[in-house]
Amino acid sequence: MTAVKALLLENVMGTIEDASASWGISVSFISIILLPIVGNAAEHAGAIIFAFKNKLDITLGVALGSATQIAVFVVPLSVIVAWMIGIKMDLDFNLLETGSLALSIIITAFTLQDGTSHYMKGLVLLLCYIVIAACFFVCQTPLSKYL
């Protein structure tokens, strides 16, 4: 399934610039907001089901586990492999990307620090995501930055 998912996402990545032009949506919004939602839909559905069953530890494991795995393993490995095969790929983020990452980390840490959950914390996290998505929606980052 991972190989099938990788092939499908490769086809999607090849059409981002055309989709951006035809839909009138910025490339950064498609690649940072829409693709992760579509690519991890099954994982998000599992986390929501566990959250409805009050299994906070499993929900956090699913939600934060994959983000940690990407940050600690996949991103550094991608940079090293790109360097070895001669592709220019670095971690040079612009101000919006760095600010949204810092905001996400701070709000998630404050939300999880007491070990309890209720609807207001979920609403705060959802509104934070909507604000970040709106920022990327209006930001016009050229595709050449991502390629």
PDB file of N, CA, C and O in Angstrom, residues 71-119:
ATOM      1  N   ALA A  71       9.598  14.395  10.932  1.00  0.00           N
ATOM      2  CA  ALA A  71      10.581  15.413  11.316  1.00  0.00           C
ATOM      3  C   ALA A  71      11.937  14.821  11.658  1.00  0.00           C
ATOM      4  O   ALA A  71      12.976  15.391  11.336  1.00  0.00           O
ATOM      5  N   VAL A  72      11.945  13.674  12.315  1.00  0.00           N
ATOM      6  CA  VAL A  72      13.207  13.114  12.805  1.00  0.00           C
ATOM      7  C   VAL A  72      13.884  12.220  11.777  1.00  0.00           C
ATOM      8  O   VAL A  72      15.110  12.172  11.711  1.00  0.00           O
ATOM      9  N   PHE A  73      13.103  11.519  10.950  1.00  0.00           N
ATOM     10  CA  PHE A  73      13.712  10.551  10.047  1.00  0.00           C
ATOM     11  C   PHE A  73      13.600  10.918   8.571  1.00  0.00           C
ATOM     12  O   PHE A  73      14.597  10.971   7.855  1.00  0.00           O
ATOM     13  N   VAL A  74      12.392  11.182   8.097  1.00  0.00           N
ATOM     14  CA  VAL A  74      12.163  11.324   6.663  1.00  0.00           C
ATOM     15  C   VAL A  74      12.807  12.587   6.099  1.00  0.00           C
ATOM     16  O   VAL A  74      13.457  12.540   5.058  1.00  0.00           O
ATOM     17  N   VAL A  75      12.636  13.720   6.773  1.00  0.00           N
ATOM     18  CA  VAL A  75      13.190  14.975   6.249  1.00  0.00           C
ATOM     19  C   VAL A  75      14.723  14.935   6.198  1.00  0.00           C
ATOM     20  O   VAL A  75      15.300  15.233   5.140  1.00  0.00           O
ATOM     21  N   PRO A  76      15.417  14.559   7.286  1.00  0.00           N
ATOM     22  CA  PRO A  76      16.879  14.487   7.166  1.00  0.00           C
ATOM     23  C   PRO A  76      17.348  13.462   6.134  1.00  0.00           C
ATOM     24  O   PRO A  76      18.305  13.719   5.394  1.00  0.00           O
ATOM     25  N   LEU A  77      16.664  12.325   6.047  1.00  0.00           N
ATOM     26  CA  LEU A  77      17.042  11.327   5.050  1.00  0.00           C
ATOM     27  C   LEU A  77      16.840  11.865   3.634  1.00  0.00           C
ATOM     28  O   LEU A  77      17.687  11.655   2.759  1.00  0.00           O
ATOM     29  N   SER A  78      15.761  12.583   3.398  1.00  0.00           N
ATOM     30  CA  SER A  78      15.509  13.163   2.080  1.00  0.00           C
ATOM     31  C   SER A  78      16.585  14.174   1.700  1.00  0.00           C
ATOM     32  O   SER A  78      17.046  14.205   0.556  1.00  0.00           O
ATOM     33  N   VAL A  79      17.004  14.995   2.652  1.00  0.00           N
ATOM     34  CA  VAL A  79      18.048  15.980   2.383  1.00  0.00           C
ATOM     35  C   VAL A  79      19.366  15.284   2.059  1.00  0.00           C
ATOM     36  O   VAL A  79      20.071  15.654   1.111  1.00  0.00           O
ATOM     37  N   ILE A  80      19.714  14.240   2.805  1.00  0.00           N
ATOM     38  CA  ILE A  80      20.974  13.516   2.573  1.00  0.00           C
ATOM     39  C   ILE A  80      20.947  12.802   1.231  1.00  0.00           C
ATOM     40  O   ILE A  80      21.919  12.851   0.466  1.00  0.00           O
ATOM     41  N   VAL A  81      19.840  12.125   0.912  1.00  0.00           N
ATOM     42  CA  VAL A  81      19.738  11.418  -0.364  1.00  0.00           C
ATOM     43  C   VAL A  81      19.769  12.411  -1.528  1.00  0.00           C
ATOM     44  O   VAL A  81      20.444  12.167  -2.535  1.00  0.00           O
ATOM     45  N   ALA A  82      19.087  13.540  -1.391  1.00  0.00           N
ATOM     46  CA  ALA A  82      19.117  14.556  -2.447  1.00  0.00           C
ATOM     47  C   ALA A  82      20.529  15.088  -2.637  1.00  0.00           C
ATOM     48  O   ALA A  82      20.968  15.314  -3.769  1.00  0.00           O
ATOM     49  N   TRP A  83      21.259  15.282  -1.561  1.00  0.00           N
ATOM     50  CA  TRP A  83      22.643  15.748  -1.652  1.00  0.00           C
ATOM     51  C   TRP A  83      23.506  14.710  -2.365  1.00  0.00           C
ATOM     52  O   TRP A  83      24.345  15.052  -3.194  1.00  0.00           O
ATOM     53  N   MET A  84      23.278  13.421  -2.064  1.00  0.00           N
ATOM     54  CA  MET A  84      24.094  12.355  -2.673  1.00  0.00           C
ATOM     55  C   MET A  84      23.835  12.224  -4.174  1.00  0.00           C
ATOM     56  O   MET A  84      24.753  11.914  -4.936  1.00  0.00           O
ATOM     57  N   ILE A  85      22.602  12.473  -4.620  1.00  0.00           N
ATOM     58  CA  ILE A  85      22.321  12.326  -6.050  1.00  0.00           C
ATOM     59  C   ILE A  85      22.389  13.647  -6.808  1.00  0.00           C
ATOM     60  O   ILE A  85      22.096  13.699  -7.994  1.00  0.00           O
ATOM     61  N   GLY A  86      22.787  14.716  -6.113  1.00  0.00           N
ATOM     62  CA  GLY A  86      23.045  15.981  -6.780  1.00  0.00           C
ATOM     63  C   GLY A  86      21.857  16.903  -6.961  1.00  0.00           C
ATOM     64  O   GLY A  86      21.887  17.779  -7.813  1.00  0.00           O
ATOM     65  N   ILE A  87      20.820  16.721  -6.182  1.00  0.00           N
ATOM     66  CA  ILE A  87      19.650  17.599  -6.252  1.00  0.00           C
ATOM     67  C   ILE A  87      19.748  18.633  -5.143  1.00  0.00           C
ATOM     68  O   ILE A  87      20.058  18.299  -4.000  1.00  0.00           O
ATOM     69  N   LYS A  88      19.513  19.901  -5.485  1.00  0.00           N
ATOM     70  CA  LYS A  88      19.571  20.955  -4.478  1.00  0.00           C
ATOM     71  C   LYS A  88      18.313  20.904  -3.617  1.00  0.00           C
ATOM     72  O   LYS A  88      17.218  21.223  -4.057  1.00  0.00           O
ATOM     73  N   MET A  89      18.482  20.478  -2.382  1.00  0.00           N
ATOM     74  CA  MET A  89      17.364  20.433  -1.437  1.00  0.00           C
ATOM     75  C   MET A  89      17.909  20.814  -0.075  1.00  0.00           C
ATOM     76  O   MET A  89      18.815  20.181   0.439  1.00  0.00           O
ATOM     77  N   ASP A  90      17.367  21.873   0.474  1.00  0.00           N
ATOM     78  CA  ASP A  90      17.818  22.296   1.793  1.00  0.00           C
ATOM     79  C   ASP A  90      16.613  22.573   2.681  1.00  0.00           C
ATOM     80  O   ASP A  90      15.482  22.414   2.271  1.00  0.00           O
ATOM     81  N   LEU A  91      16.867  22.966   3.889  1.00  0.00           N
ATOM     82  CA  LEU A  91      15.803  23.279   4.832  1.00  0.00           C
ATOM     83  C   LEU A  91      15.709  24.787   5.031  1.00  0.00           C
ATOM     84  O   LEU A  91      15.526  25.270   6.136  1.00  0.00           O
ATOM     85  N   ASP A  92      15.805  25.525   3.932  1.00  0.00           N
ATOM     86  CA  ASP A  92      15.737  26.978   3.956  1.00  0.00           C
ATOM     87  C   ASP A  92      14.278  27.406   3.883  1.00  0.00           C
ATOM     88  O   ASP A  92      13.715  27.594   2.814  1.00  0.00           O
ATOM     89  N   PHE A  93      13.636  27.552   5.057  1.00  0.00           N
ATOM     90  CA  PHE A  93      12.221  27.913   5.117  1.00  0.00           C
ATOM     91  C   PHE A  93      12.075  29.423   5.121  1.00  0.00           C
ATOM     92  O   PHE A  93      12.900  30.142   5.665  1.00  0.00           O
ATOM     93  N   ASN A  94      10.974  29.906   4.539  1.00  0.00           N
ATOM     94  CA  ASN A  94      10.703  31.335   4.591  1.00  0.00           C
ATOM     95  C   ASN A  94      10.024  31.687   5.920  1.00  0.00           C
ATOM     96  O   ASN A  94       9.779  30.817   6.760  1.00  0.00           O
ATOM     97  N   LEU A  95       9.715  32.949   6.116  1.00  0.00           N
ATOM     98  CA  LEU A  95       9.175  33.417   7.394  1.00  0.00           C
ATOM     99  C   LEU A  95       7.827  32.783   7.731  1.00  0.00           C
ATOM    100  O   LEU A  95       7.586  32.394   8.878  1.00  0.00           O
ATOM    101  N   LEU A  96       6.945  32.646   6.759  1.00  0.00           N
ATOM    102  CA  LEU A  96       5.633  32.057   7.003  1.00  0.00           C
ATOM    103  C   LEU A  96       5.750  30.594   7.430  1.00  0.00           C
ATOM    104  O   LEU A  96       5.086  30.151   8.369  1.00  0.00           O
ATOM    105  N   GLU A  97       6.594  29.836   6.751  1.00  0.00           N
ATOM    106  CA  GLU A  97       6.764  28.424   7.090  1.00  0.00           C
ATOM    107  C   GLU A  97       7.374  28.261   8.478  1.00  0.00           C
ATOM    108  O   GLU A  97       6.921  27.434   9.269  1.00  0.00           O
ATOM    109  N   THR A  98       8.379  29.055   8.795  1.00  0.00           N
ATOM    110  CA  THR A  98       9.014  28.980  10.113  1.00  0.00           C
ATOM    111  C   THR A  98       8.049  29.425  11.207  1.00  0.00           C
ATOM    112  O   THR A  98       7.957  28.788  12.269  1.00  0.00           O
ATOM    113  N   GLY A  99       7.317  30.496  10.967  1.00  0.00           N
ATOM    114  CA  GLY A  99       6.361  30.981  11.959  1.00  0.00           C
ATOM    115  C   GLY A  99       5.233  30.008  12.208  1.00  0.00           C
ATOM    116  O   GLY A  99       4.814  29.798  13.355  1.00  0.00           O
ATOM    117  N   SER A 100       4.716  29.390  11.151  1.00  0.00           N
ATOM    118  CA  SER A 100       3.632  28.422  11.348  1.00  0.00           C
ATOM    119  C   SER A 100       4.123  27.177  12.065  1.00  0.00           C
ATOM    120  O   SER A 100       3.401  26.607  12.894  1.00  0.00           O
ATOM    121  N   LEU A 101       5.349  26.758  11.812  1.00  0.00           N
ATOM    122  CA  LEU A 101       5.925  25.623  12.539  1.00  0.00           C
ATOM    123  C   LEU A 101       6.089  25.959  14.022  1.00  0.00           C
ATOM    124  O   LEU A 101       5.708  25.165  14.893  1.00  0.00           O
ATOM    125  N   ALA A 102       6.612  27.132  14.318  1.00  0.00           N
ATOM    126  CA  ALA A 102       6.798  27.538  15.718  1.00  0.00           C
ATOM    127  C   ALA A 102       5.450  27.678  16.424  1.00  0.00           C
ATOM    128  O   ALA A 102       5.284  27.221  17.562  1.00  0.00           O
ATOM    129  N   LEU A 103       4.476  28.293  15.764  1.00  0.00           N
ATOM    130  CA  LEU A 103       3.144  28.442  16.341  1.00  0.00           C
ATOM    131  C   LEU A 103       2.513  27.083  16.626  1.00  0.00           C
ATOM    132  O   LEU A 103       1.914  26.872  17.683  1.00  0.00           O
ATOM    133  N   SER A 104       2.645  26.153  15.703  1.00  0.00           N
ATOM    134  CA  SER A 104       2.088  24.815  15.889  1.00  0.00           C
ATOM    135  C   SER A 104       2.708  24.108  17.083  1.00  0.00           C
ATOM    136  O   SER A 104       2.008  23.482  17.884  1.00  0.00           O
ATOM    137  N   ILE A 105       4.011  24.194  17.208  1.00  0.00           N
ATOM    138  CA  ILE A 105       4.701  23.537  18.318  1.00  0.00           C
ATOM    139  C   ILE A 105       4.286  24.152  19.645  1.00  0.00           C
ATOM    140  O   ILE A 105       3.978  23.432  20.612  1.00  0.00           O
ATOM    141  N   ILE A 106       4.240  25.467  19.720  1.00  0.00           N
ATOM    142  CA  ILE A 106       3.886  26.138  20.980  1.00  0.00           C
ATOM    143  C   ILE A 106       2.444  25.835  21.384  1.00  0.00           C
ATOM    144  O   ILE A 106       2.173  25.478  22.534  1.00  0.00           O
ATOM    145  N   ILE A 107       1.519  25.926  20.453  1.00  0.00           N
ATOM    146  CA  ILE A 107       0.114  25.681  20.791  1.00  0.00           C
ATOM    147  C   ILE A 107      -0.113  24.215  21.148  1.00  0.00           C
ATOM    148  O   ILE A 107      -0.850  23.902  22.086  1.00  0.00           O
ATOM    149  N   THR A 108       0.523  23.303  20.447  1.00  0.00           N
ATOM    150  CA  THR A 108       0.389  21.881  20.788  1.00  0.00           C
ATOM    151  C   THR A 108       0.966  21.595  22.165  1.00  0.00           C
ATOM    152  O   THR A 108       0.367  20.858  22.957  1.00  0.00           O
ATOM    153  N   ALA A 109       2.103  22.181  22.482  1.00  0.00           N
ATOM    154  CA  ALA A 109       2.703  21.964  23.812  1.00  0.00           C
ATOM    155  C   ALA A 109       1.805  22.503  24.920  1.00  0.00           C
ATOM    156  O   ALA A 109       1.586  21.829  25.942  1.00  0.00           O
ATOM    157  N   PHE A 110       1.257  23.701  24.743  1.00  0.00           N
ATOM    158  CA  PHE A 110       0.357  24.253  25.759  1.00  0.00           C
ATOM    159  C   PHE A 110      -0.926  23.423  25.882  1.00  0.00           C
ATOM    160  O   PHE A 110      -1.479  23.288  26.966  1.00  0.00           O
ATOM    161  N   THR A 111      -1.397  22.890  24.776  1.00  0.00           N
ATOM    162  CA  THR A 111      -2.624  22.099  24.805  1.00  0.00           C
ATOM    163  C   THR A 111      -2.428  20.769  25.530  1.00  0.00           C
ATOM    164  O   THR A 111      -3.313  20.302  26.233  1.00  0.00           O
ATOM    165  N   LEU A 112      -1.262  20.169  25.382  1.00  0.00           N
ATOM    166  CA  LEU A 112      -1.026  18.839  25.940  1.00  0.00           C
ATOM    167  C   LEU A 112      -0.364  18.839  27.309  1.00  0.00           C
ATOM    168  O   LEU A 112      -0.207  17.775  27.899  1.00  0.00           O
ATOM    169  N   GLN A 113       0.006  19.971  27.851  1.00  0.00           N
ATOM    170  CA  GLN A 113       0.827  19.989  29.053  1.00  0.00           C
ATOM    171  C   GLN A 113       0.131  19.436  30.296  1.00  0.00           C
ATOM    172  O   GLN A 113       0.780  18.901  31.172  1.00  0.00           O
ATOM    173  N   ASP A 114      -1.195  19.536  30.408  1.00  0.00           N
ATOM    174  CA  ASP A 114      -1.843  19.033  31.612  1.00  0.00           C
ATOM    175  C   ASP A 114      -2.408  17.625  31.456  1.00  0.00           C
ATOM    176  O   ASP A 114      -2.917  17.055  32.414  1.00  0.00           O
ATOM    177  N   GLY A 115      -2.343  17.031  30.276  1.00  0.00           N
ATOM    178  CA  GLY A 115      -2.741  15.648  30.078  1.00  0.00           C
ATOM    179  C   GLY A 115      -4.236  15.410  30.004  1.00  0.00           C
ATOM    180  O   GLY A 115      -4.673  14.269  30.083  1.00  0.00           O
ATOM    181  N   THR A 116      -5.028  16.450  29.889  1.00  0.00           N
ATOM    182  CA  THR A 116      -6.477  16.287  29.771  1.00  0.00           C
ATOM    183  C   THR A 116      -6.930  16.796  28.405  1.00  0.00           C
ATOM    184  O   THR A 116      -6.186  17.489  27.714  1.00  0.00           O
ATOM    185  N   SER A 117      -8.164  16.437  28.062  1.00  0.00           N
ATOM    186  CA  SER A 117      -8.700  16.917  26.796  1.00  0.00           C
ATOM    187  C   SER A 117     -10.178  17.259  26.963  1.00  0.00           C
ATOM    188  O   SER A 117     -10.876  16.656  27.773  1.00  0.00           O
ATOM    189  N   HIS A 118     -10.601  18.244  26.217  1.00  0.00           N
ATOM    190  CA  HIS A 118     -12.010  18.590  26.120  1.00  0.00           C
ATOM    191  C   HIS A 118     -12.216  19.349  24.819  1.00  0.00           C
ATOM    192  O   HIS A 118     -11.267  19.650  24.099  1.00  0.00           O
ATOM    193  N   TYR A 119     -13.462  19.659  24.528  1.00  0.00           N
ATOM    194  CA  TYR A 119     -13.784  20.215  23.220  1.00  0.00           C
ATOM    195  C   TYR A 119     -13.103  21.552  22.952  1.00  0.00           C
ATOM    196  O   TYR A 119     -12.776  21.880  21.822  1.00  0.00           O
TER     197      TYR A 119
END
